[in-house]
């Protein structure tokens, strides 16, 4: 599977949202396929996430960088509710977490501060199963156990 990673709608203002809206190529057609993975998607609103999901798109969420640079991040509750596959990733070193574990910690704190958007299992999936799926890979299971490595 091909995965096109696109820095999409970086920022939280109307200008950033227009970068997403520019993907509309007709009244009902969008330049969004299951190959498109929008990095950040911070300016998207609930209806935008519904469009992204309906067309098979996905996203990479980088909450630490978004909060630091823009004072806000993607409406992650709306993204989850729409069914958009969400992976978690660090942004670049000057403004993002130094590693994925730090980003995972920020995502967990953000989730808890906003009413428990994600379970611990969902957060772990966002750094394992979801990114593997975006790349067309399926996580391996240990033979015979059905529950992975022990």
Tab-separated table of C-alpha atoms in Angstrom:
chain	number	residue	atom	x	y	z
A	1	UNK	CA	0.000	0.000	0.000
A	2	UNK	CA	1.210	3.456	-0.833
A	3	UNK	CA	0.940	6.080	1.879
A	4	UNK	CA	1.266	9.745	1.000
A	5	UNK	CA	2.134	11.772	4.089
A	6	UNK	CA	0.921	15.338	3.616
A	7	UNK	CA	1.465	18.163	6.083
A	8	UNK	CA	-2.165	19.193	6.078
A	9	UNK	CA	-3.769	22.213	7.701
A	10	UNK	CA	-0.913	23.128	9.998
A	11	UNK	CA	-2.197	25.808	12.323
A	12	UNK	CA	-5.644	26.378	13.744
A	13	UNK	CA	-6.946	29.304	11.710
A	14	UNK	CA	-9.099	29.684	8.599
A	15	UNK	CA	-6.057	29.875	6.319
A	16	UNK	CA	-4.867	26.490	7.539
A	17	UNK	CA	-8.365	25.020	7.092
A	18	UNK	CA	-8.452	26.250	3.480
A	19	UNK	CA	-5.521	23.918	2.748
A	20	UNK	CA	-7.892	21.039	3.463
A	21	UNK	CA	-10.805	22.595	1.590
A	22	UNK	CA	-8.555	22.942	-1.475
A	23	UNK	CA	-8.683	19.147	-1.755
A	24	UNK	CA	-12.287	19.399	-2.934
A	25	UNK	CA	-12.345	18.877	-6.708
A	26	UNK	CA	-16.031	19.247	-7.447
A	27	UNK	CA	-19.324	19.452	-5.665
A	28	UNK	CA	-18.933	16.020	-4.085
A	29	UNK	CA	-15.472	14.822	-5.138
A	30	UNK	CA	-12.320	15.088	-3.079
A	31	UNK	CA	-8.644	14.468	-3.789
A	32	UNK	CA	-8.620	12.147	-0.777
A	33	UNK	CA	-8.041	8.412	-1.019
A	34	UNK	CA	-7.018	5.717	1.462
A	35	UNK	CA	-3.422	6.589	0.547
A	36	UNK	CA	-3.682	10.098	2.027
A	37	UNK	CA	-2.467	10.609	5.575
A	38	UNK	CA	-2.702	14.192	6.801
A	39	UNK	CA	-0.042	15.169	9.301
A	40	UNK	CA	-1.434	17.556	11.952
A	41	UNK	CA	-4.876	18.345	10.475
A	42	UNK	CA	-5.111	20.881	13.294
A	43	UNK	CA	-7.521	23.246	11.562
A	44	UNK	CA	-10.046	20.625	10.524
A	45	UNK	CA	-13.556	20.814	11.923
A	46	UNK	CA	-15.969	17.955	12.599
A	47	UNK	CA	-17.468	17.983	9.051
A	48	UNK	CA	-13.942	17.937	7.597
A	49	UNK	CA	-13.065	14.832	9.589
A	50	UNK	CA	-16.246	13.210	8.281
A	51	UNK	CA	-15.097	13.932	4.715
A	52	UNK	CA	-11.631	12.590	5.489
A	53	UNK	CA	-13.103	9.388	6.932
A	54	UNK	CA	-15.668	8.940	4.154
A	55	UNK	CA	-12.888	9.041	1.570
A	56	UNK	CA	-10.603	6.670	3.465
A	57	UNK	CA	-8.056	9.241	4.633
A	58	UNK	CA	-6.162	9.121	7.908
A	59	UNK	CA	-4.102	11.427	10.105
A	60	UNK	CA	-0.991	11.673	12.240
A	61	UNK	CA	-1.568	13.639	15.432
A	62	UNK	CA	1.323	15.584	16.998
A	63	UNK	CA	-0.262	17.271	20.010
A	64	UNK	CA	2.880	18.605	21.707
A	65	UNK	CA	4.105	20.516	18.673
A	66	UNK	CA	0.598	21.795	17.874
A	67	UNK	CA	0.027	23.021	21.422
A	68	UNK	CA	3.434	24.675	21.562
A	69	UNK	CA	3.267	26.329	18.135
A	70	UNK	CA	-0.435	27.124	17.815
A	71	UNK	CA	-1.852	27.006	21.337
A	72	UNK	CA	-4.240	24.274	20.180
A	73	UNK	CA	-4.354	20.985	18.361
A	74	UNK	CA	-6.656	18.991	16.134
A	75	UNK	CA	-10.220	18.405	17.313
A	76	UNK	CA	-9.145	14.889	18.127
A	77	UNK	CA	-12.498	13.988	19.660
A	78	UNK	CA	-14.204	14.829	16.331
A	79	UNK	CA	-11.533	12.907	14.404
A	80	UNK	CA	-12.089	9.832	16.565
A	81	UNK	CA	-15.892	10.147	16.391
A	82	UNK	CA	-15.763	10.316	12.587
A	83	UNK	CA	-13.760	7.111	12.383
A	84	UNK	CA	-10.579	8.619	10.963
A	85	UNK	CA	-7.639	6.262	11.634
A	86	UNK	CA	-5.295	8.197	13.926
A	87	UNK	CA	-1.592	7.604	14.378
A	88	UNK	CA	0.578	9.506	16.816
A	89	UNK	CA	3.893	11.023	15.818
A	90	UNK	CA	6.429	13.546	17.019
A	91	UNK	CA	6.929	16.587	14.925
A	92	UNK	CA	10.412	17.953	14.380
A	93	UNK	CA	12.952	18.438	17.176
A	94	UNK	CA	12.765	22.250	17.565
A	95	UNK	CA	9.095	22.193	18.584
A	96	UNK	CA	8.082	18.578	19.017
A	97	UNK	CA	8.737	15.825	21.476
A	98	UNK	CA	12.246	14.397	21.415
A	99	UNK	CA	10.864	10.892	20.954
A	100	UNK	CA	7.644	8.972	20.509
A	101	UNK	CA	7.365	8.058	24.201
A	102	UNK	CA	7.287	11.748	25.109
A	103	UNK	CA	4.595	12.367	22.482
A	104	UNK	CA	2.617	9.444	23.862
A	105	UNK	CA	2.806	11.009	27.329
A	106	UNK	CA	1.514	14.343	26.004
A	107	UNK	CA	-1.322	12.589	24.148
A	108	UNK	CA	-2.292	10.712	27.315
A	109	UNK	CA	-2.274	13.893	29.422
A	110	UNK	CA	-4.288	15.737	26.753
A	111	UNK	CA	-6.778	12.881	26.536
A	112	UNK	CA	-7.285	12.791	30.302
A	113	UNK	CA	-7.582	16.584	30.526
A	114	UNK	CA	-10.379	16.438	27.946
A	115	UNK	CA	-12.495	13.763	29.563
A	116	UNK	CA	-10.618	10.611	28.606
A	117	UNK	CA	-10.841	10.728	24.830
A	118	UNK	CA	-8.629	7.659	24.441
A	119	UNK	CA	-8.073	4.545	26.497
A	120	UNK	CA	-4.517	3.385	27.182
A	121	UNK	CA	-5.045	0.613	24.637
A	122	UNK	CA	-6.139	3.116	21.959
A	123	UNK	CA	-3.099	5.300	22.623
A	124	UNK	CA	-0.751	2.325	22.275
A	125	UNK	CA	-2.501	1.360	19.028
A	126	UNK	CA	-1.801	4.887	17.754
A	127	UNK	CA	1.946	4.186	17.901
A	128	UNK	CA	1.818	0.537	16.785
A	129	UNK	CA	-1.161	-0.916	14.914
A	130	UNK	CA	-2.465	2.298	13.306
A	131	UNK	CA	0.829	3.381	11.701
A	132	UNK	CA	1.415	-0.201	10.539
A	133	UNK	CA	-2.011	-0.160	8.894
A	134	UNK	CA	-1.274	3.133	7.152
A	135	UNK	CA	1.758	1.547	5.581
A	136	UNK	CA	-0.178	-1.545	4.539
A	137	UNK	CA	1.396	-3.704	7.194
A	138	UNK	CA	-0.451	-5.773	9.722
A	139	UNK	CA	1.022	-6.332	13.160
A	140	UNK	CA	2.374	-9.810	13.729
A	141	UNK	CA	0.910	-12.198	16.259
A	142	UNK	CA	2.789	-14.918	17.999
A	143	UNK	CA	1.975	-18.327	16.489
A	144	UNK	CA	-0.721	-20.189	18.344
A	145	UNK	CA	-1.464	-17.643	21.065
A	146	UNK	CA	-3.613	-15.125	19.224
A	147	UNK	CA	-2.466	-12.501	21.685
A	148	UNK	CA	0.942	-11.435	20.478
A	149	UNK	CA	4.349	-11.984	22.058
A	150	UNK	CA	4.591	-12.918	25.697
